[in-house]
GROMACS .gro file of C-alpha atoms in nm:
model
  200
    1MET     CA    1  17.296  15.539  17.268
    2GLN     CA    2  17.048  15.401  17.536
    3GLU     CA    3  16.836  15.713  17.528
    4ALA     CA    4  16.799  15.685  17.151
    5ILE     CA    5  16.703  15.319  17.180
    6ASP     CA    6  16.455  15.377  17.450
    7TYR     CA    7  16.285  15.637  17.228
    8LEU     CA    8  16.297  15.406  16.931
    9LEU     CA    9  16.138  15.121  17.119
   10GLU     CA   10  15.846  15.350  17.232
   11LYS     CA   11  15.783  15.444  16.867
   12ASP     CA   12  15.794  15.132  16.658
   13THR     CA   13  15.765  14.768  16.744
   14ILE     CA   14  16.011  14.656  16.476
   15PHE     CA   15  16.295  14.772  16.686
   16LYS     CA   16  16.188  14.549  16.987
   17SER     CA   17  16.183  14.256  16.756
   18ILE     CA   18  16.539  14.322  16.621
   19ILE     CA   19  16.692  14.369  16.950
   20GLU     CA   20  16.523  14.056  17.094
   21ASN     CA   21  16.646  13.838  16.785
   22TYR     CA   22  16.988  14.004  16.741
   23GLY     CA   23  17.100  14.225  17.031
   24LEU     CA   24  17.208  14.576  17.014
   25PRO     CA   25  17.419  14.695  16.705
   26THR     CA   26  17.757  14.854  16.734
   27ILE     CA   27  17.789  15.221  16.611
   28PRO     CA   28  18.011  15.243  16.323
   29LYS     CA   29  18.291  15.522  16.345
   30ARG     CA   30  18.533  15.654  16.080
   31PRO     CA   31  18.783  15.918  16.099
   32GLN     CA   32  18.681  16.260  15.936
   33GLY     CA   33  18.866  16.382  15.633
   34PHE     CA   34  18.973  16.323  15.279
   35GLU     CA   35  19.075  15.962  15.302
   36THR     CA   36  18.737  15.849  15.441
   37LEU     CA   37  18.563  16.041  15.156
   38VAL     CA   38  18.776  15.869  14.908
   39LEU     CA   39  18.686  15.533  15.052
   40LEU     CA   40  18.319  15.625  15.038
   41ILE     CA   41  18.354  15.714  14.668
   42LEU     CA   42  18.504  15.371  14.615
   43GLU     CA   43  18.213  15.212  14.807
   44GLN     CA   44  17.945  15.356  14.592
   45GLN     CA   45  17.745  15.067  14.420
   46VAL     CA   46  18.020  14.801  14.519
   47SER     CA   47  18.063  14.584  14.833
   48ILE     CA   48  18.243  14.745  15.124
   49ASP     CA   49  18.504  14.466  15.121
   50SER     CA   50  18.584  14.519  14.760
   51ALA     CA   51  18.611  14.896  14.812
   52LYS     CA   52  18.833  14.849  15.098
   53ALA     CA   53  19.079  14.621  14.898
   54THR     CA   54  19.105  14.895  14.633
   55PHE     CA   55  19.159  15.154  14.894
   56LEU     CA   56  19.423  14.971  15.061
   57LYS     CA   57  19.593  14.893  14.732
   58ILE     CA   58  19.599  15.272  14.659
   59LYS     CA   59  19.751  15.338  15.009
   60THR     CA   60  20.020  15.083  14.974
   61THR     CA   61  20.111  15.185  14.626
   62LEU     CA   62  20.103  15.570  14.678
   63LYS     CA   63  20.236  15.568  15.050
   64THR     CA   64  20.009  15.870  15.091
   65MET     CA   65  19.651  15.978  15.049
   66ALA     CA   66  19.708  16.352  15.043
   67PRO     CA   67  19.482  16.528  14.781
   68GLU     CA   68  19.782  16.652  14.577
   69ALA     CA   69  19.930  16.307  14.560
   70LEU     CA   70  19.607  16.170  14.413
   71LEU     CA   71  19.577  16.446  14.156
   72ASP     CA   72  19.903  16.330  14.011
   73VAL     CA   73  19.811  15.984  13.948
   74SER     CA   74  19.730  15.911  13.600
   75ASP     CA   75  19.392  15.775  13.492
   76ALA     CA   76  19.558  15.457  13.368
   77ASP     CA   77  19.742  15.417  13.683
   78PHE     CA   78  19.417  15.457  13.879
   79ARG     CA   79  19.248  15.183  13.650
   80ASN     CA   80  19.544  14.966  13.728
   81LEU     CA   81  19.475  15.000  14.099
   82GLY     CA   82  19.104  14.885  14.035
   83VAL     CA   83  18.939  15.241  14.011
   84SER     CA   84  18.685  15.311  13.732
   85ARG     CA   85  18.725  15.604  13.503
   86GLN     CA   86  18.421  15.768  13.668
   87LYS     CA   87  18.532  15.708  14.022
   88THR     CA   88  18.872  15.844  13.932
   89SER     CA   89  18.708  16.160  13.824
   90TYR     CA   90  18.537  16.188  14.151
   91ILE     CA   91  18.830  16.148  14.351
   92LYS     CA   92  19.006  16.412  14.147
   93ALA     CA   93  18.720  16.642  14.173
   94LEU     CA   94  18.730  16.617  14.557
   95ALA     CA   95  19.109  16.652  14.571
   96THR     CA   96  19.097  16.968  14.350
   97ALA     CA   97  18.800  17.122  14.567
   98LEU     CA   98  19.017  17.084  14.874
   99LEU     CA   99  19.334  17.222  14.715
  100ASN     CA  100  19.145  17.521  14.578
  101LYS     CA  101  18.983  17.584  14.912
  102GLU     CA  102  18.642  17.536  14.766
  103LEU     CA  103  18.591  17.293  15.043
  104ASP     CA  104  18.698  17.298  15.413
  105LEU     CA  105  18.659  16.937  15.572
  106GLU     CA  106  18.775  17.072  15.903
  107SER     CA  107  18.476  17.326  15.925
  108LEU     CA  108  18.221  17.052  15.885
  109PRO     CA  109  18.191  16.933  16.251
  110ALA     CA  110  18.063  17.279  16.351
  111LYS     CA  111  17.795  17.286  16.072
  112THR     CA  112  17.431  17.146  16.085
  113ALA     CA  113  17.356  16.830  15.895
  114GLN     CA  114  17.195  17.043  15.620
  115GLU     CA  115  17.485  17.282  15.587
  116VAL     CA  116  17.726  16.976  15.559
  117ARG     CA  117  17.488  16.839  15.298
  118GLU     CA  118  17.500  17.163  15.104
  119GLU     CA  119  17.885  17.198  15.119
  120LEU     CA  120  17.953  16.835  15.005
  121ILE     CA  121  17.687  16.792  14.730
  122LYS     CA  122  17.854  17.061  14.521
  123ILE     CA  123  18.151  16.819  14.458
  124LYS     CA  124  18.108  16.601  14.166
  125GLY     CA  125  18.037  16.239  14.243
  126ILE     CA  126  17.938  16.308  14.603
  127GLY     CA  127  17.579  16.227  14.635
  128ASN     CA  128  17.319  16.205  14.925
  129TRP     CA  129  17.435  15.841  15.017
  130THR     CA  130  17.794  15.924  15.051
  131ILE     CA  131  17.701  16.255  15.259
  132ASP     CA  132  17.462  16.030  15.476
  133ILE     CA  133  17.738  15.788  15.559
  134TYR     CA  134  17.994  16.069  15.630
  135LEU     CA  135  17.736  16.243  15.846
  136MET     CA  136  17.663  15.916  16.043
  137PHE     CA  137  18.018  15.756  16.065
  138CYS     CA  138  18.237  16.058  16.087
  139LEU     CA  139  18.048  16.337  16.236
  140GLN     CA  140  17.803  16.115  16.454
  141ALA     CA  141  17.492  16.314  16.325
  142PRO     CA  142  17.197  16.132  16.513
  143ASP     CA  143  16.913  16.189  16.279
  144VAL     CA  144  17.002  16.064  15.918
  145LEU     CA  145  16.802  15.834  15.718
  146PRO     CA  146  17.004  15.689  15.416
  147LEU     CA  147  16.738  15.590  15.193
  148GLY     CA  148  16.992  15.552  14.914
  149ASP     CA  149  17.114  15.249  15.096
  150ILE     CA  150  16.988  14.910  14.947
  151ALA     CA  151  17.014  14.750  15.294
  152VAL     CA  152  16.804  15.005  15.478
  153VAL     CA  153  16.551  15.001  15.186
  154ASN     CA  154  16.520  14.615  15.158
  155THR     CA  155  16.502  14.596  15.553
  156LEU     CA  156  16.214  14.848  15.555
  157LYS     CA  157  16.041  14.649  15.283
  158GLU     CA  158  16.082  14.335  15.481
  159LEU     CA  159  15.986  14.454  15.824
  160LEU     CA  160  15.724  14.706  15.741
  161ASP     CA  161  15.592  14.590  15.392
  162ILE     CA  162  15.655  14.956  15.253
  163HIS     CA  163  15.780  14.948  14.909
  164ASP     CA  164  15.766  15.322  14.825
  165LYS     CA  165  16.057  15.538  14.932
  166GLU     CA  166  15.835  15.855  15.005
  167LEU     CA  167  15.619  15.640  15.221
  168MET     CA  168  15.920  15.504  15.408
  169TYR     CA  169  16.051  15.851  15.467
  170ALA     CA  170  15.707  15.952  15.596
  171HIS     CA  171  15.704  15.648  15.830
  172ALA     CA  172  16.045  15.728  15.964
  173GLN     CA  173  15.945  16.071  16.068
  174GLN     CA  174  15.835  15.925  16.402
  175TRP     CA  175  16.185  15.809  16.467
  176SER     CA  176  16.335  16.157  16.439
  177PRO     CA  177  16.540  16.288  16.617
  178TYR     CA  178  16.725  15.951  16.617
  179ARG     CA  179  16.677  15.830  16.269
  180SER     CA  180  17.062  15.750  16.259
  181TYR     CA  181  17.021  15.493  16.527
  182ALA     CA  182  16.704  15.341  16.369
  183THR     CA  183  16.927  15.307  16.077
  184TYR     CA  184  17.198  15.124  16.274
  185LEU     CA  185  16.933  14.874  16.400
  186LEU     CA  186  16.807  14.822  16.053
  187TRP     CA  187  17.165  14.745  15.915
  188HIS     CA  188  17.211  14.514  16.220
  189HIS     CA  189  16.895  14.318  16.139
  190TYR     CA  190  17.011  14.305  15.774
  191LEU     CA  191  17.345  14.170  15.849
  192LYS     CA  192  17.269  13.927  16.130
  193LYS     CA  193  16.997  13.773  15.933
  194ARG     CA  194  17.217  13.690  15.651
  195ASN     CA  195  17.514  13.571  15.888
  196ARG     CA  196  17.735  13.863  15.758
  197THR     CA  197  17.990  14.059  15.938
  198ILE     CA  198  18.122  14.386  15.822
  199THR     CA  199  18.426  14.577  15.960
  200TYR     CA  200  18.394  14.936  15.894
   0.00000   0.00000   0.00000
């Protein structure tokens, strides 16, 4: 991580101010695989804490998170567990793709970030934000900038006074090949400034 931090400090003064104010971020990690993708689907558009509570409720109720087990759960039962109809359809689309061998999650670590994106984007309900977080948290991809993430966008607006996503992307080109580490610093600023702690 130190090499990435040193590189970013040379490229942009905002990172110096984040580290001086709040110290270094921790690098979030999650296990690879189906369970994490289900959790990421649940996290779309809601708080991490709320998604985690729903995820744990599913896990406790079903005793297993295997794709075949989740396919057998009725939409009504999913709704009783706090999962919307839309997210239920996404979870089932993912489970179906795995069971039909249309997607092989175990092959993803050997692929480039772009190849992983091309594989996952085919699955209904898995968009760029979900893929970005999977790449960063599970595959430790070093150069991802999740501009679908509200906290990242709001922090860039605050620190750089850039309000257009294309301009944000252009500005962040100078952070490559360590845009994931830049993102960890932006999240760190966002949470610390608001006295919030998130356990991934």
